[in-house]
mmCIF file of C-alpha atoms in Angstrom:
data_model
loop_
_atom_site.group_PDB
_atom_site.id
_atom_site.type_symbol
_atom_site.label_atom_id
_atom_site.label_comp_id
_atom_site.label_asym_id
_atom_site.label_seq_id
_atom_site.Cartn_x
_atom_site.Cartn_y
_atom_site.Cartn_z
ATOM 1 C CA UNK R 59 24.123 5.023 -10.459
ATOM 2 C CA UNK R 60 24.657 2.463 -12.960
ATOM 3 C CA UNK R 61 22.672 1.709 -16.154
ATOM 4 C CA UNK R 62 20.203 -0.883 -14.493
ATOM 5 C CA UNK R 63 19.216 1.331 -11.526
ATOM 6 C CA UNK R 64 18.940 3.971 -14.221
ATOM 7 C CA UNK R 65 16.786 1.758 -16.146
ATOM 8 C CA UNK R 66 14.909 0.664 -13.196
ATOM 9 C CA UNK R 67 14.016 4.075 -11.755
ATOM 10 C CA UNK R 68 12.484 5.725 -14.985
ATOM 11 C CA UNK R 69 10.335 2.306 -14.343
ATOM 12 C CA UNK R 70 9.113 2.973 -11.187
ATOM 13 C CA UNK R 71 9.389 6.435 -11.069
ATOM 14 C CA UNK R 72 5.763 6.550 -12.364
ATOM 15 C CA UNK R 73 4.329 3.948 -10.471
ATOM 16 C CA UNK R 74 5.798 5.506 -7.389
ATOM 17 C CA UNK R 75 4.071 8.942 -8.350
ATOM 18 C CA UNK R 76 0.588 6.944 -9.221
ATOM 19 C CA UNK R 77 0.115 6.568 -5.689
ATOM 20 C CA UNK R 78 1.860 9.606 -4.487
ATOM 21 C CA UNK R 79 -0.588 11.829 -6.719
ATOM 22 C CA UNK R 80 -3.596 10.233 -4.806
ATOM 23 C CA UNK R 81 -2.075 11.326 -1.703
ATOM 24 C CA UNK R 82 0.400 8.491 -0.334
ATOM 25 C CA UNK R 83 3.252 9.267 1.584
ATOM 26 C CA UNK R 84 5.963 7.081 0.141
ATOM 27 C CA UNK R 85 8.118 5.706 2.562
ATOM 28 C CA UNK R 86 11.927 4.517 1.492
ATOM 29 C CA UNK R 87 13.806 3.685 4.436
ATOM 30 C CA UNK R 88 13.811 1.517 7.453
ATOM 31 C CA UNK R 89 13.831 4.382 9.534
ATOM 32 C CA UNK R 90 10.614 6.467 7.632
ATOM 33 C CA UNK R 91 8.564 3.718 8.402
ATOM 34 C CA UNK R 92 9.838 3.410 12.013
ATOM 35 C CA UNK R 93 9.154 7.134 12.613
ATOM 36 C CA UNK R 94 5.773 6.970 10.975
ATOM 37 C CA UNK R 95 4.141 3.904 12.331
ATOM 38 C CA UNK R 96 5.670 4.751 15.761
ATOM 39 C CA UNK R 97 3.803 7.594 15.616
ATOM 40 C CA UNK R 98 0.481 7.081 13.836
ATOM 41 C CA UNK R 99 -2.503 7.327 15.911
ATOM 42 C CA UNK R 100 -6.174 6.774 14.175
ATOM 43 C CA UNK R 101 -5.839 4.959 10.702
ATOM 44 C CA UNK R 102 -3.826 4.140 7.943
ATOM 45 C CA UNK R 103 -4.264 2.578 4.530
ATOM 46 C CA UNK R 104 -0.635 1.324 3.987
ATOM 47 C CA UNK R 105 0.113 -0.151 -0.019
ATOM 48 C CA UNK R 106 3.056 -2.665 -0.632
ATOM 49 C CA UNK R 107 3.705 -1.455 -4.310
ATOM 50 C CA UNK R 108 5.145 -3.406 -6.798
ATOM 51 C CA UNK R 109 6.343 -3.793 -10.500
ATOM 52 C CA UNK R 110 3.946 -6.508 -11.886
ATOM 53 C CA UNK R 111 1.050 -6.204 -13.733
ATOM 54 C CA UNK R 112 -1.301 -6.665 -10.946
ATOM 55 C CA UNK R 113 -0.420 -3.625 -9.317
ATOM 56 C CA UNK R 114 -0.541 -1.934 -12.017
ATOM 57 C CA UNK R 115 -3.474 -3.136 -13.691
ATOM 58 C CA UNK R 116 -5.700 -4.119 -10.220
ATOM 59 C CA UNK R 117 -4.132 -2.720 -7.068
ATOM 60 C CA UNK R 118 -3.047 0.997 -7.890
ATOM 61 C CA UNK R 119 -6.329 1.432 -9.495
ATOM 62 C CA UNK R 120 -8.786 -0.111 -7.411
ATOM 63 C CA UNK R 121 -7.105 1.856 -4.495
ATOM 64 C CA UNK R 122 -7.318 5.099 -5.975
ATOM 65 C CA UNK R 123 -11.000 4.234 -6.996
ATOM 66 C CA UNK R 124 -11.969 2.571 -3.136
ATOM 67 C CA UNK R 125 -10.641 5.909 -1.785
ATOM 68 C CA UNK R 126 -12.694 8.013 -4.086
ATOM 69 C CA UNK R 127 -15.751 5.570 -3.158
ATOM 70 C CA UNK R 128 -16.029 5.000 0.248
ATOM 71 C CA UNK R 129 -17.555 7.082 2.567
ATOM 72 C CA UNK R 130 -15.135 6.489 5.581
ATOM 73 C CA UNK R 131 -11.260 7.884 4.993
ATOM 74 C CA UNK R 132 -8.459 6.759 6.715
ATOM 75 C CA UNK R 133 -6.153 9.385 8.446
ATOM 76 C CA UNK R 134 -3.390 8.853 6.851
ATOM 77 C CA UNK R 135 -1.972 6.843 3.864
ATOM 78 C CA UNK R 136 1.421 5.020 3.248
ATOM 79 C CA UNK R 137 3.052 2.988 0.824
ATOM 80 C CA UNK R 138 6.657 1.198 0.659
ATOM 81 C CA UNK R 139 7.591 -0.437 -2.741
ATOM 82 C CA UNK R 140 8.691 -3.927 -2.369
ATOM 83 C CA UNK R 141 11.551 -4.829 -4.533
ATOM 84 C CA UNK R 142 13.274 -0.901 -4.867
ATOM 85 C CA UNK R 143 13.097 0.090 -1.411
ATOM 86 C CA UNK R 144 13.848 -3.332 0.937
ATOM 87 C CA UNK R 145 14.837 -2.140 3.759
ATOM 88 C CA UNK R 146 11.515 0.153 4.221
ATOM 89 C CA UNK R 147 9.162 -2.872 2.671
ATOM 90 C CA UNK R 148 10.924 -5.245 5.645
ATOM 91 C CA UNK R 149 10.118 -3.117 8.148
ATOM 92 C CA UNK R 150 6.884 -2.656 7.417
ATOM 93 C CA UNK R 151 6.015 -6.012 7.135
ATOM 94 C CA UNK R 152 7.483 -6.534 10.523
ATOM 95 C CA UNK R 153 4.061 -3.936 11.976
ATOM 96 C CA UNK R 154 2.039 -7.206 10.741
ATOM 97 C CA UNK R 155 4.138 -10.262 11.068
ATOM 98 C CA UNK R 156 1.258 -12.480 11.419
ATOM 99 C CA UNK R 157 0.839 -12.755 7.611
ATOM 100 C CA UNK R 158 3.234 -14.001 4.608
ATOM 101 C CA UNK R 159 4.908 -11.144 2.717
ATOM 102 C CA UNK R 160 3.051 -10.392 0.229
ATOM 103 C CA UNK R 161 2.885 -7.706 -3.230
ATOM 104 C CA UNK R 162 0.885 -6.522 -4.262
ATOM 105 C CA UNK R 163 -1.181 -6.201 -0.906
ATOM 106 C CA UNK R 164 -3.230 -3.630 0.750
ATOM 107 C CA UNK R 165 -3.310 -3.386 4.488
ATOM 108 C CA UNK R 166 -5.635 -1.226 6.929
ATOM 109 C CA UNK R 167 -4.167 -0.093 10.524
ATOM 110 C CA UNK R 168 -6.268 0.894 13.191
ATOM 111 C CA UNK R 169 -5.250 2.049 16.492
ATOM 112 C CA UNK R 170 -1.142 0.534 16.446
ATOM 113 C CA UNK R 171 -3.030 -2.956 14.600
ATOM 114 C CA UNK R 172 -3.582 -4.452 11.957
ATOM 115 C CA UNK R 173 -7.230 -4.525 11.188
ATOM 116 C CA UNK R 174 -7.329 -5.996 7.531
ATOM 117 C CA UNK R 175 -5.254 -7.244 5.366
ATOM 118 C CA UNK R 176 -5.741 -7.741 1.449
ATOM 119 C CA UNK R 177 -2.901 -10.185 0.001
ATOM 120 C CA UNK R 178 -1.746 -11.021 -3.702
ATOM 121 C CA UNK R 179 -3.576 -13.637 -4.043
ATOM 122 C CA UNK R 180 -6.899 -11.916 -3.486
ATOM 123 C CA UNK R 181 -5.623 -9.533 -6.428
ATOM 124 C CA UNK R 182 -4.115 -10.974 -8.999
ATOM 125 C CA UNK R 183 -7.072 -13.485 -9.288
ATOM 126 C CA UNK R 184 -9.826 -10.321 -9.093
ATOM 127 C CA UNK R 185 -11.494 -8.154 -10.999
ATOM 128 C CA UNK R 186 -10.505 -4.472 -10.250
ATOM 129 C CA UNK R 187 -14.184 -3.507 -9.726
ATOM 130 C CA UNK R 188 -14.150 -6.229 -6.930
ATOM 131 C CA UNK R 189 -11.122 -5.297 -5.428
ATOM 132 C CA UNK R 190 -12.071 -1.688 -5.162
ATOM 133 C CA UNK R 191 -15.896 -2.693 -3.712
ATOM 134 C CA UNK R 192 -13.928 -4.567 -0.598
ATOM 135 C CA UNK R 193 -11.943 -1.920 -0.104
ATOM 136 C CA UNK R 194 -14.166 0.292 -0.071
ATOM 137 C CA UNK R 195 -16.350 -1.914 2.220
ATOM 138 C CA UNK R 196 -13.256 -2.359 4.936
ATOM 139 C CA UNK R 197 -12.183 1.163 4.833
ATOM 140 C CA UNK R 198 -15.898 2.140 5.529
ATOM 141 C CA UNK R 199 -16.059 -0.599 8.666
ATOM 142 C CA UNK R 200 -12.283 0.012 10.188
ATOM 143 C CA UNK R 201 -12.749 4.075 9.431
ATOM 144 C CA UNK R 202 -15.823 5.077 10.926
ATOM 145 C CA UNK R 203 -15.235 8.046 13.774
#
């Protein structure tokens, strides 16, 4: 590994775990997220992670906070960081090819579908107490049993 990657892990190395901590399963290949979304029945809350500062400051937070708030949990959640793992982040923006690659961006799947999708645009100009209250109030919508 040479000095940049070096440099750039101990970067993301804790935004990776910020997620993984609330209970993500990080995906980092291609074929993870073929496996997984192949196979996911139900739904998923799937994160496109990134470096900037409106992950860090607005998405990973009001995620964490939605999942704490809402009263409807997916089944499972996912994340793929765009920009360290590309061939994982490609693929899993292929699942919902009907909007612009985004990240930041938050997207719910229901039943093998996208059911909502949160870009970077509708973070980065947010509050993180609004981002979290839509979350919160999709996940409660596209989870119910």
């Amino acid at each position: 590994m040479n000095a940049y990657d070096e440099y750039m892990k101990g970067i993301v190395t804790p935004m990776r775990e910020e997620l993984v901590q609330t209970g993500f399963t990080e995906l980092k290949t291609a074929e993870e997220v073929e496996e997984t979304m192949g196979t996911v029945e139900g739904t998923a809350l799937i994160v496109i992670n990134s470096v900037c500062g409106c992950a860090a400051g607005l998405a990973r937070p009001a995620v964490r906070e939605a999942l704490q708030d809402a009263q409807q949990k997916p089944d499972y959640l996912f994340t793929v960081f765009a920009g360290q793992d590309k061939e994982a982040t490609e693929k899993m923006r292929e699942y919902f090819p009907e909007v612009p690659p985004s990240s930041p961006s938050i997207a719910v799947w229901k039943d093998g579908a996208l059911a909502y999708f949160i870009p970077r645009e509708q973070i980065e100009n947010s509050e993180m107490e609004q981002i979290k209250d839509h979350l919160s109030e999709v996940l409660d919508q596209v989870c119910q049993k």
